[in-house]
Each structure stands twice: as C-alpha cells, then as structure tokens.
C-alpha cells in the first residue's frame, strides 16, 4: 500500500520553503562587533591563519563537515537520464539524509555536463571548500573513470554511492546470509542480473569477502557475459566466463546466491526452485524487484530474501552506509575512503544485526519483535545505533591504514556521536516546526 499520493509528494517539496534544504548561519550577526568578526576586518585574521597553516581550514571553516553531492543526472534512480535539474530533488534528498542521519552538511551540485573529463575538472576545483565528494547518479561506464581519476588526484574522500553504497549494504547482508545458511564465500555460486555500476561494484566487494571470480555469472541485457562476446567494455570483461553457459534460467540451476540490480520480473518461481538449498536472493530492482518477496517465499520456504524496498524484510538501503561512512572519514580528516574503510562499515552493520533490537526501533516500524535470522540480516534504516557502530569502525580503519590526518579516542568518539545526534535531532526538529508543516 502506498504511503503517500503524488499530490502529497509534490506538496511536500513545494510548500513553505521550496525544496528540502536551506542554508542557516550558526554564528550571531546582530551587533557591529559580530558583523566585524563575521566579515571585514575580523575575517582577515582567520584568512591569514589558514594561509600560514592550511590544516586550520578544518578548524575555522565548515570544510570538515561539508560534503558536495555532485551529479549530472544521467542515471537517476530508476528514471534514467532525466538531466541535472530533474535529478536535483534526489540530490537535495541526499543532503537531507546526510544531515538527519549523521549531522553532515551538504551542498547539492547538479551540473549540466556529460563529458567525464570536464566533470573531473569541475570536481577537482571544489577541493578547497569541501571535506568530501559524494558522486551520485552518473551513468556507467563514465562513472568509473570519473571516480577513479578523482580518487587518484584529490586529497579528500571521493565516493560514488551508486557503486559502493549498494555494495557495502548488500555485503553486510551477504555476511549474515552466509552465516545463517552455513556457507563459505569461496564456495558460493553467484548469479548477477545487471552489469552496471552497482552490479560491478557489488561483485568486486563480494570478492573481497572471498567469493571466487570463477563462480561469478553476470548477465547484462544481452545475456551472460563471457569471453566469446565482442561487445564488452573493460569493466564487464573483468567478469567474463570462459564460455557461454546459457540463459539466466540455465545458470540459476544450483546457484547459491542471486543478486539483482537490473529490472523487475527477471526471475521466475521455477528459477528459485532450481537453486541450491537455502538460496540467497537479493532482488534490488526498484520499485519492482527481479522477483517479488511473496513469489520468492511461495516458491521456497527456505529462501533468504532481501530487496531494495522498505515494506519487506531486509531492505538493502544505502542510507545505512553513506552518512556514517562520511561521518567517520570527515572526523578523522581522511584523505580517502579506502577499501578497508568500506569493509569495516559492512562488518559493523553485519555485527549490529546480531544485537538485540531496542523498543524504539520496533515502534518506528510497528513491530512487536525482531531478532537476527532470515527476516533480519540487515539493521533497520531508522535504528539510531547505526552511527555509533559504523562511523567508529570507519574511523578506526582510516587511522589503521594511514589515511587519517586526525587521531580519535574511539570510546570517547562513540559518546560524542551519541550526544551530537541527540542535539542535532532536537535542533533540526525545532527548525522544521517553524514552517508549521504537517505530513
């Protein structure tokens, strides 16, 4: 059942202050002294201090809590290439999630540019202002070139959430699913429907947990990716099987795990029945999964099922990742978000799923109970504990791997995060109330 109507969604975005975000000053400017410190002449002292020691930019400006969400609107959600202006509501929404879940400030930058080299040039020029870059909704294969080049050339974290966010959350789910079904990653036969940015990033990430490339069967819109094909880009060619093994239905026979990042309706109940015992199915196409939760469970009572939807168990939701990953990266003033930091985030989420679920989370979802098992392998998105598990894990990995420019006491950091979020929620709630909006 839909939670809202189209008219309600449009009104939500248009009433009061148009859009979903607003820039608000955090220092007083009510007296001549305030004005003199905020701008001239007092600001000159701050400029001189930063000029003498650039690290002070994190102390005297908002750089250390500011992320740019950059998109060209070429691959927006399930809407495709709708352009930068039509995609802007998504980028504003990303800013809301950053703020609500991790108290990270965002400027959304939707740019009218498709040339990857010009996108790279643009983003590189942002480095003095921002503590991190979240690339969003840039289509494949250009997104690979854009992200990798920026990672190599910039000294702040660059993270393409369409790739790594999905990989990290589904990776956390995979850790739990393997545990619950008594499987080893190196033995898993993995079938993937989809070969875009998210599918490729997920597969690479699963390999870091032990999944073997020889056991990966990836399908794009033209069929199985194999070495006999001449239409493969470099990223797809990484996962080419030695020979053609047939259709999706053929390859699904005996498969341990299915990952869907394609379109709805790709998987039938017969395909599910043909899989190995206790099959793992992550059907992430939105809004319609590759196979519905109801159909998959009707076909096999022993299935471990996840989707991208919030109205079914085990939602693979990127909001469990990016706010907290950037929180940990920003707070350590990291120069990058590396693989160890991503792995740490996935492991932290998988570990949290085994913890008792507090009453406030159950209440938020209208549940009477919830515990680790086939219907709970991934923490709920509204679980306030996620920041205290994921951000410190990311921060620890940043410090351990040498990309952190600031060392944290992790025990104290967890307390600081809890207090920070309590204050932020109260402040944001009070601010929103001033508009008198009721949804």
Short mmCIF file of C-alpha atoms in Angstrom, two decimals:
data_model
loop_
_atom_site.label_atom_id
_atom_site.label_comp_id
_atom_site.label_asym_id
_atom_site.label_seq_id
_atom_site.Cartn_x
_atom_site.Cartn_y
_atom_site.Cartn_z
CA UNK A 1 0.00 0.00 0.00
CA UNK A 2 1.35 3.43 -0.97
CA UNK A 3 2.29 5.62 1.98
CA UNK A 4 1.55 8.82 0.06
CA UNK A 5 -0.12 10.18 -3.07
CA UNK A 6 1.55 12.00 -5.94
CA UNK A 7 -0.09 15.25 -4.82
CA UNK A 8 1.25 14.78 -1.29
CA UNK A 9 4.78 14.26 -2.63
CA UNK A 10 4.54 17.40 -4.75
CA UNK A 11 3.16 19.44 -1.85
CA UNK A 12 5.90 18.12 0.45
CA UNK A 13 8.51 19.56 -1.90
CA UNK A 14 6.75 22.84 -2.73
CA UNK A 15 5.04 24.16 0.38
CA UNK A 16 6.77 26.51 2.80
CA UNK A 17 10.39 26.83 1.73
CA UNK A 18 10.59 25.26 -1.79
CA UNK A 19 12.81 22.20 -1.89
CA UNK A 20 14.15 20.29 1.11
CA UNK A 21 17.23 22.16 2.34
CA UNK A 22 18.20 25.65 3.48
CA UNK A 23 21.49 27.30 4.46
CA UNK A 24 21.32 28.66 8.00
CA UNK A 25 24.02 30.72 9.80
CA UNK A 26 25.37 29.21 13.01
CA UNK A 27 27.09 32.33 14.39
CA UNK A 28 25.35 35.51 15.57
CA UNK A 29 25.37 38.61 13.42
CA UNK A 30 23.25 41.04 15.45
CA UNK A 31 25.78 43.68 16.52
CA UNK A 32 28.54 45.73 14.94
CA UNK A 33 31.11 43.51 16.70
CA UNK A 34 29.51 40.37 15.26
CA UNK A 35 29.49 41.90 11.78
CA UNK A 36 33.14 42.93 12.08
CA UNK A 37 34.17 39.39 13.09
CA UNK A 38 31.96 37.62 10.57
CA UNK A 39 33.29 39.61 7.66
CA UNK A 40 35.71 42.51 7.48
CA UNK A 41 38.04 43.27 9.21
CA UNK A 42 37.99 40.32 11.64
CA UNK A 43 37.81 37.61 8.98
CA UNK A 44 41.24 38.71 7.71
CA UNK A 45 42.87 37.28 10.85
CA UNK A 46 41.30 33.91 10.10
CA UNK A 47 42.38 34.04 6.45
CA UNK A 48 45.97 34.77 7.47
CA UNK A 49 45.95 31.89 9.94
CA UNK A 50 44.76 29.41 7.29
CA UNK A 51 47.22 30.79 4.74
CA UNK A 52 50.03 30.08 7.20
CA UNK A 53 48.71 26.59 8.08
CA UNK A 54 46.18 25.05 5.68
CA UNK A 55 45.16 22.40 8.21
CA UNK A 56 43.45 25.18 10.17
CA UNK A 57 40.84 25.29 7.40
CA UNK A 58 39.18 22.40 9.23
CA UNK A 59 39.08 24.42 12.45
CA UNK A 60 37.95 27.81 11.17
CA UNK A 61 35.60 26.89 8.28
CA UNK A 62 32.85 24.33 7.67
CA UNK A 63 35.11 22.24 5.39
CA UNK A 64 35.40 19.46 7.96
CA UNK A 65 31.64 18.87 7.99
CA UNK A 66 30.79 19.66 4.39
CA UNK A 67 30.20 17.21 1.53
CA UNK A 68 29.42 18.00 -2.10
CA UNK A 69 26.81 15.76 -3.70
CA UNK A 70 27.69 16.01 -7.39
CA UNK A 71 25.52 14.66 -10.22
CA UNK A 72 24.91 15.22 -13.91
CA UNK A 73 21.52 13.49 -13.82
CA UNK A 74 22.40 10.76 -16.32
CA UNK A 75 21.34 7.77 -14.17
CA UNK A 76 18.80 8.98 -11.61
CA UNK A 77 17.25 6.19 -9.51
CA UNK A 78 15.12 4.10 -11.86
CA UNK A 79 14.31 7.15 -14.00
CA UNK A 80 17.42 7.08 -16.18
CA UNK A 81 18.92 10.10 -17.95
CA UNK A 82 16.48 12.82 -16.86
CA UNK A 83 19.07 15.60 -16.64
CA UNK A 84 20.55 17.63 -13.80
CA UNK A 85 17.55 19.81 -12.93
CA UNK A 86 15.03 16.93 -12.81
CA UNK A 87 17.56 15.00 -10.75
CA UNK A 88 18.08 17.84 -8.26
CA UNK A 89 15.28 16.73 -5.89
CA UNK A 90 17.19 13.47 -5.43
CA UNK A 91 20.40 15.35 -4.62
CA UNK A 92 18.55 17.58 -2.15
CA UNK A 93 17.10 14.43 -0.62
CA UNK A 94 20.60 13.03 -0.28
CA UNK A 95 21.52 16.18 1.61
CA UNK A 96 18.56 15.68 3.96
CA UNK A 97 19.65 12.11 4.71
CA UNK A 98 23.25 13.17 5.36
CA UNK A 99 22.01 15.76 7.86
CA UNK A 100 19.26 13.77 9.57
CA UNK A 101 21.27 10.57 9.99
CA UNK A 102 24.80 11.87 10.61
CA UNK A 103 24.68 15.69 11.02
CA UNK A 104 26.77 16.17 7.86
CA UNK A 105 26.17 19.36 5.86
CA UNK A 106 25.73 19.13 2.09
CA UNK A 107 25.66 21.38 -0.93
CA UNK A 108 23.98 19.60 -3.84
CA UNK A 109 25.65 20.43 -7.15
CA UNK A 110 23.70 19.27 -10.20
CA UNK A 111 25.82 20.09 -13.22
CA UNK A 112 24.98 20.27 -16.92
CA UNK A 113 27.90 18.24 -18.19
CA UNK A 114 28.25 14.73 -19.66
CA UNK A 115 31.92 14.76 -20.66
CA UNK A 116 33.73 12.76 -17.92
CA UNK A 117 36.91 14.79 -18.31
CA UNK A 118 35.05 18.05 -17.74
CA UNK A 119 33.23 16.56 -14.76
CA UNK A 120 36.61 15.60 -13.31
CA UNK A 121 37.94 19.10 -13.92
CA UNK A 122 34.91 20.63 -12.20
CA UNK A 123 35.03 18.40 -9.13
CA UNK A 124 38.77 18.87 -8.64
CA UNK A 125 38.20 22.62 -8.32
CA UNK A 126 35.91 22.01 -5.33
CA UNK A 127 38.61 20.60 -3.06
CA UNK A 128 39.33 23.78 -1.05
CA UNK A 129 35.69 24.08 0.01
CA UNK A 130 34.66 20.51 0.78
CA UNK A 131 35.81 17.78 3.14
CA UNK A 132 34.44 15.07 0.86
CA UNK A 133 32.80 14.39 -2.51
CA UNK A 134 29.74 12.13 -2.95
CA UNK A 135 29.28 11.36 -6.65
CA UNK A 136 25.69 10.46 -7.45
CA UNK A 137 23.61 9.21 -10.38
CA UNK A 138 26.34 9.41 -13.04
CA UNK A 139 25.86 6.64 -15.58
CA UNK A 140 28.24 3.79 -16.33
CA UNK A 141 30.83 3.42 -17.72
CA UNK A 142 31.73 7.13 -17.34
CA UNK A 143 31.25 6.92 -13.56
CA UNK A 144 34.21 4.53 -13.23
CA UNK A 145 36.62 6.92 -14.96
CA UNK A 146 35.30 9.92 -13.03
CA UNK A 147 35.58 8.33 -9.62
CA UNK A 148 38.92 6.59 -10.09
CA UNK A 149 40.60 9.68 -11.55
CA UNK A 150 39.30 11.89 -8.75
CA UNK A 151 40.43 9.41 -6.09
CA UNK A 152 43.92 9.47 -7.57
CA UNK A 153 44.09 13.24 -7.96
CA UNK A 154 42.26 14.61 -4.90
CA UNK A 155 43.34 14.70 -1.26
CA UNK A 156 39.83 14.37 0.19
CA UNK A 157 37.45 11.37 0.13
CA UNK A 158 35.66 10.71 -3.16
CA UNK A 159 32.86 8.14 -3.04
CA UNK A 160 30.40 7.14 -5.77
CA UNK A 161 27.47 5.95 -3.69
CA UNK A 162 25.65 4.19 -6.54
CA UNK A 163 28.58 1.80 -6.65
CA UNK A 164 29.91 1.44 -3.15
CA UNK A 165 26.86 2.22 -1.04
CA UNK A 166 24.91 -0.67 -2.52
CA UNK A 167 28.00 -2.88 -2.32
CA UNK A 168 28.56 -2.17 1.37
CA UNK A 169 24.96 -2.75 2.46
CA UNK A 170 24.49 -5.86 0.35
CA UNK A 171 27.92 -7.02 1.56
CA UNK A 172 26.70 -6.75 5.14
CA UNK A 173 23.65 -8.80 4.18
CA UNK A 174 25.83 -11.38 2.48
CA UNK A 175 27.96 -11.84 5.61
CA UNK A 176 24.81 -12.63 7.61
CA UNK A 177 23.22 -14.78 4.90
CA UNK A 178 26.35 -16.92 4.57
CA UNK A 179 26.40 -17.35 8.33
CA UNK A 180 22.73 -18.32 8.54
CA UNK A 181 23.00 -20.84 5.67
CA UNK A 182 26.35 -22.30 6.81
CA UNK A 183 28.15 -21.40 3.61
CA UNK A 184 31.70 -20.30 2.88
CA UNK A 185 32.10 -17.39 0.48
CA UNK A 186 34.70 -19.21 -1.60
CA UNK A 187 32.20 -21.99 -2.39
CA UNK A 188 29.28 -19.78 -3.42
CA UNK A 189 27.94 -19.80 -6.97
CA UNK A 190 26.80 -16.20 -7.54
CA UNK A 191 24.45 -15.20 -10.36
CA UNK A 192 24.02 -11.48 -11.07
CA UNK A 193 21.35 -9.82 -13.17
CA UNK A 194 22.70 -6.43 -14.18
CA UNK A 195 26.13 -5.22 -15.18
CA UNK A 196 26.05 -1.51 -14.39
CA UNK A 197 27.99 0.47 -11.82
CA UNK A 198 26.26 -1.03 -8.78
CA UNK A 199 26.47 -4.63 -10.01
CA UNK A 200 30.16 -4.37 -10.82
CA UNK A 201 30.99 -2.66 -7.53
CA UNK A 202 28.98 -5.24 -5.56
CA UNK A 203 30.73 -8.10 -7.28
CA UNK A 204 34.16 -6.66 -6.61
CA UNK A 205 33.18 -6.10 -2.99
CA UNK A 206 31.84 -9.65 -2.61
CA UNK A 207 35.18 -10.91 -3.91
CA UNK A 208 36.89 -9.11 -1.04
CA UNK A 209 34.89 -11.38 1.28
CA UNK A 210 36.11 -14.46 -0.53
CA UNK A 211 33.68 -15.01 -3.44
CA UNK A 212 35.68 -16.52 -6.31
CA UNK A 213 35.55 -14.91 -9.74
CA UNK A 214 35.26 -18.29 -11.44
CA UNK A 215 31.95 -18.73 -9.60
CA UNK A 216 30.51 -15.38 -10.74
CA UNK A 217 27.96 -15.43 -13.58
CA UNK A 218 26.99 -11.88 -14.60
CA UNK A 219 24.21 -11.07 -17.06
CA UNK A 220 23.56 -7.82 -18.91
CA UNK A 221 20.66 -7.07 -21.26
CA UNK A 222 22.27 -9.24 -23.97
CA UNK A 223 22.85 -12.32 -21.86
CA UNK A 224 25.69 -13.94 -19.95
CA UNK A 225 28.96 -12.06 -20.00
CA UNK A 226 31.53 -14.45 -21.48
CA UNK A 227 34.76 -14.25 -23.47
CA UNK A 228 33.08 -15.14 -26.74
CA UNK A 229 31.33 -11.76 -26.81
CA UNK A 230 32.85 -8.78 -28.61
CA UNK A 231 30.61 -6.07 -27.15
CA UNK A 232 32.02 -5.85 -23.62
CA UNK A 233 33.52 -2.75 -22.04
CA UNK A 234 36.56 -3.13 -19.79
CA UNK A 235 34.52 -3.33 -16.60
CA UNK A 236 32.22 -6.07 -17.87
CA UNK A 237 35.13 -8.00 -19.36
CA UNK A 238 36.57 -8.42 -15.85
CA UNK A 239 33.78 -10.89 -15.09
CA UNK A 240 33.60 -12.77 -18.38
CA UNK A 241 33.17 -16.53 -18.06
CA UNK A 242 35.35 -18.67 -20.31
CA UNK A 243 32.32 -19.82 -22.29
CA UNK A 244 28.59 -19.26 -22.67
CA UNK A 245 26.64 -21.29 -20.09
CA UNK A 246 23.22 -20.43 -21.44
CA UNK A 247 20.29 -18.34 -20.26
CA UNK A 248 19.62 -16.89 -16.84
CA UNK A 249 17.31 -19.83 -16.15
CA UNK A 250 20.05 -22.25 -17.14
CA UNK A 251 22.66 -20.67 -14.90
CA UNK A 252 20.33 -20.27 -11.93
CA UNK A 253 20.20 -24.06 -11.54
CA UNK A 254 22.15 -24.96 -8.43
CA UNK A 255 23.09 -21.34 -7.71
CA UNK A 256 23.66 -20.41 -4.07
CA UNK A 257 23.11 -16.67 -4.41
CA UNK A 258 21.31 -14.32 -6.79
CA UNK A 259 21.98 -10.59 -6.87
CA UNK A 260 19.59 -8.46 -8.90
CA UNK A 261 20.46 -4.92 -9.92
CA UNK A 262 18.50 -4.79 -13.16
CA UNK A 263 14.74 -4.65 -13.75
CA UNK A 264 11.64 -6.21 -12.27
CA UNK A 265 10.36 -9.62 -13.30
CA UNK A 266 13.66 -11.16 -14.40
CA UNK A 267 13.39 -14.17 -12.06
CA UNK A 268 10.59 -16.73 -12.03
CA UNK A 269 9.47 -19.05 -9.26
CA UNK A 270 10.80 -22.00 -11.27
CA UNK A 271 14.25 -20.37 -11.26
CA UNK A 272 14.06 -20.03 -7.48
CA UNK A 273 13.03 -23.67 -7.13
CA UNK A 274 16.03 -24.71 -9.20
CA UNK A 275 18.55 -23.04 -6.89
CA UNK A 276 20.59 -24.76 -4.19
CA UNK A 277 19.10 -25.39 -0.70
CA UNK A 278 18.63 -22.24 1.40
CA UNK A 279 19.08 -19.91 -1.58
CA UNK A 280 20.14 -16.32 -1.00
CA UNK A 281 18.23 -13.82 -3.15
CA UNK A 282 18.99 -10.09 -3.12
CA UNK A 283 16.49 -8.65 -5.62
CA UNK A 284 17.26 -4.93 -5.56
CA UNK A 285 15.49 -3.51 -8.61
CA UNK A 286 13.18 -0.66 -7.57
CA UNK A 287 10.29 -0.27 -7.25
CA UNK A 288 9.68 -3.77 -8.64
CA UNK A 289 12.26 -6.41 -7.62
CA UNK A 290 13.52 -9.05 -10.05
CA UNK A 291 11.14 -11.35 -8.18
CA UNK A 292 8.71 -10.21 -5.52
CA UNK A 293 9.19 -11.17 -1.88
CA UNK A 294 5.84 -13.00 -1.91
CA UNK A 295 6.66 -15.03 -5.03
CA UNK A 296 10.13 -15.98 -3.83
CA UNK A 297 8.86 -17.14 -0.42
CA UNK A 298 5.97 -19.02 -2.03
CA UNK A 299 8.42 -20.84 -4.28
CA UNK A 300 10.86 -21.72 -1.48
CA UNK A 301 10.20 -21.55 2.25
CA UNK A 302 13.96 -21.76 2.88
CA UNK A 303 14.91 -18.64 0.90
CA UNK A 304 16.90 -15.80 2.50
CA UNK A 305 15.44 -12.76 0.77
CA UNK A 306 16.37 -9.08 0.60
CA UNK A 307 15.07 -6.28 -1.62
CA UNK A 308 15.50 -2.54 -2.05
CA UNK A 309 12.03 -1.87 -0.64
CA UNK A 310 11.18 -0.66 2.86
CA UNK A 311 7.90 -2.61 3.03
CA UNK A 312 9.61 -6.01 3.10
CA UNK A 313 12.19 -7.52 5.46
CA UNK A 314 15.89 -6.94 4.83
CA UNK A 315 15.91 -3.69 2.88
CA UNK A 316 19.23 -3.01 1.17
CA UNK A 317 19.16 0.73 1.78
CA UNK A 318 22.18 2.93 1.08
CA UNK A 319 21.23 5.26 3.93
CA UNK A 320 22.74 2.62 6.23
CA UNK A 321 26.10 3.47 4.69
CA UNK A 322 26.99 6.82 3.17
CA UNK A 323 26.08 9.20 6.06
CA UNK A 324 28.09 7.22 8.58
CA UNK A 325 30.99 6.42 6.26
CA UNK A 326 31.46 10.11 5.54
CA UNK A 327 30.99 10.92 9.24
CA UNK A 328 33.93 8.69 10.15
CA UNK A 329 36.00 9.95 7.23
CA UNK A 330 35.33 13.62 7.99
CA UNK A 331 36.00 13.28 11.70
CA UNK A 332 39.42 11.73 11.04
CA UNK A 333 40.04 14.26 8.24
CA UNK A 334 40.74 11.32 5.96
CA UNK A 335 42.32 11.82 2.57
CA UNK A 336 40.32 8.94 1.06
CA UNK A 337 37.67 6.32 1.69
CA UNK A 338 39.62 3.16 1.03
CA UNK A 339 38.62 -0.49 0.75
CA UNK A 340 39.43 -1.21 4.39
CA UNK A 341 37.03 1.55 5.47
CA UNK A 342 34.27 0.10 3.28
CA UNK A 343 34.86 -3.40 4.61
CA UNK A 344 34.79 -2.05 8.16
CA UNK A 345 31.39 -0.46 7.50
CA UNK A 346 29.93 -3.69 6.13
CA UNK A 347 31.26 -5.75 9.04
CA UNK A 348 29.93 -3.25 11.56
CA UNK A 349 26.45 -3.43 10.03
CA UNK A 350 26.56 -7.23 10.00
CA UNK A 351 27.61 -7.24 13.66
CA UNK A 352 24.85 -4.81 14.67
CA UNK A 353 22.22 -7.08 13.10
CA UNK A 354 23.07 -9.69 15.74
CA UNK A 355 22.39 -7.32 18.63
CA UNK A 356 19.02 -7.13 20.43
CA UNK A 357 16.72 -4.61 18.73
CA UNK A 358 15.64 -1.75 21.03
CA UNK A 359 11.99 -0.90 21.60
CA UNK A 360 12.25 2.48 19.83
CA UNK A 361 13.23 0.76 16.58
CA UNK A 362 10.39 -1.75 16.87
CA UNK A 363 7.97 1.12 17.50
CA UNK A 364 9.22 3.03 14.44
CA UNK A 365 8.33 0.04 12.23
CA UNK A 366 5.20 -1.09 14.09
CA UNK A 367 6.79 -4.42 15.07
CA UNK A 368 6.32 -6.44 18.24
CA UNK A 369 9.67 -8.20 17.93
CA UNK A 370 12.71 -8.63 15.71
CA UNK A 371 15.81 -10.78 16.03
CA UNK A 372 18.73 -12.00 13.95
CA UNK A 373 17.53 -14.51 11.38
CA UNK A 374 16.34 -14.91 7.81
CA UNK A 375 13.97 -11.93 8.12
CA UNK A 376 16.53 -9.72 9.84
CA UNK A 377 20.01 -9.82 8.36
CA UNK A 378 20.47 -6.06 7.92
CA UNK A 379 19.81 -3.35 10.57
CA UNK A 380 16.79 -1.14 10.06
CA UNK A 381 17.44 2.25 8.48
CA UNK A 382 15.87 4.13 11.40
CA UNK A 383 17.99 2.39 14.02
CA UNK A 384 19.80 5.26 15.85
CA UNK A 385 22.61 2.91 16.90
CA UNK A 386 23.97 2.63 13.34
CA UNK A 387 26.05 5.80 13.61
CA UNK A 388 27.72 4.53 16.81
CA UNK A 389 28.68 1.28 15.12
CA UNK A 390 29.60 2.31 11.58
CA UNK A 391 31.30 5.72 11.97
CA UNK A 392 33.78 4.50 14.64
CA UNK A 393 34.54 1.37 12.58
CA UNK A 394 35.26 3.55 9.54
CA UNK A 395 37.34 5.96 11.65
CA UNK A 396 39.36 3.08 13.12
CA UNK A 397 40.09 1.72 9.64
CA UNK A 398 41.11 5.18 8.43
CA UNK A 399 43.57 5.53 11.33
CA UNK A 400 44.87 1.97 10.94
CA UNK A 401 45.51 2.34 7.21
CA UNK A 402 47.20 5.73 7.39
CA UNK A 403 44.70 7.93 5.52
CA UNK A 404 43.54 9.73 8.70
CA UNK A 405 45.06 13.13 9.45
CA UNK A 406 43.47 13.21 12.89
CA UNK A 407 43.56 10.54 15.59
CA UNK A 408 40.45 9.79 17.68
CA UNK A 409 39.85 8.12 21.02
CA UNK A 410 37.21 5.68 19.76
CA UNK A 411 35.47 5.17 23.10
CA UNK A 412 35.11 8.91 23.58
CA UNK A 413 34.15 9.29 19.92
CA UNK A 414 31.14 6.97 20.32
CA UNK A 415 29.89 9.09 23.23
CA UNK A 416 30.44 12.27 21.21
CA UNK A 417 28.44 10.84 18.31
CA UNK A 418 25.50 9.96 20.53
CA UNK A 419 25.48 13.42 22.10
CA UNK A 420 25.95 15.12 18.75
CA UNK A 421 22.99 13.32 17.19
CA UNK A 422 20.72 13.99 20.16
CA UNK A 423 21.48 17.71 19.87
CA UNK A 424 21.17 17.68 16.08
CA UNK A 425 17.79 15.95 16.10
CA UNK A 426 16.42 18.42 18.63
CA UNK A 427 17.79 21.40 16.67
CA UNK A 428 16.55 20.18 13.29
CA UNK A 429 13.13 19.25 14.64
CA UNK A 430 12.70 22.66 16.18
CA UNK A 431 13.77 24.39 12.99
CA UNK A 432 11.34 22.40 10.82
CA UNK A 433 8.50 23.19 13.23
CA UNK A 434 8.88 26.90 12.45
CA UNK A 435 7.42 26.22 8.99
CA UNK A 436 4.32 24.60 10.52
CA UNK A 437 4.36 21.74 8.02
CA UNK A 438 2.24 18.67 8.70
CA UNK A 439 2.89 15.46 6.79
#
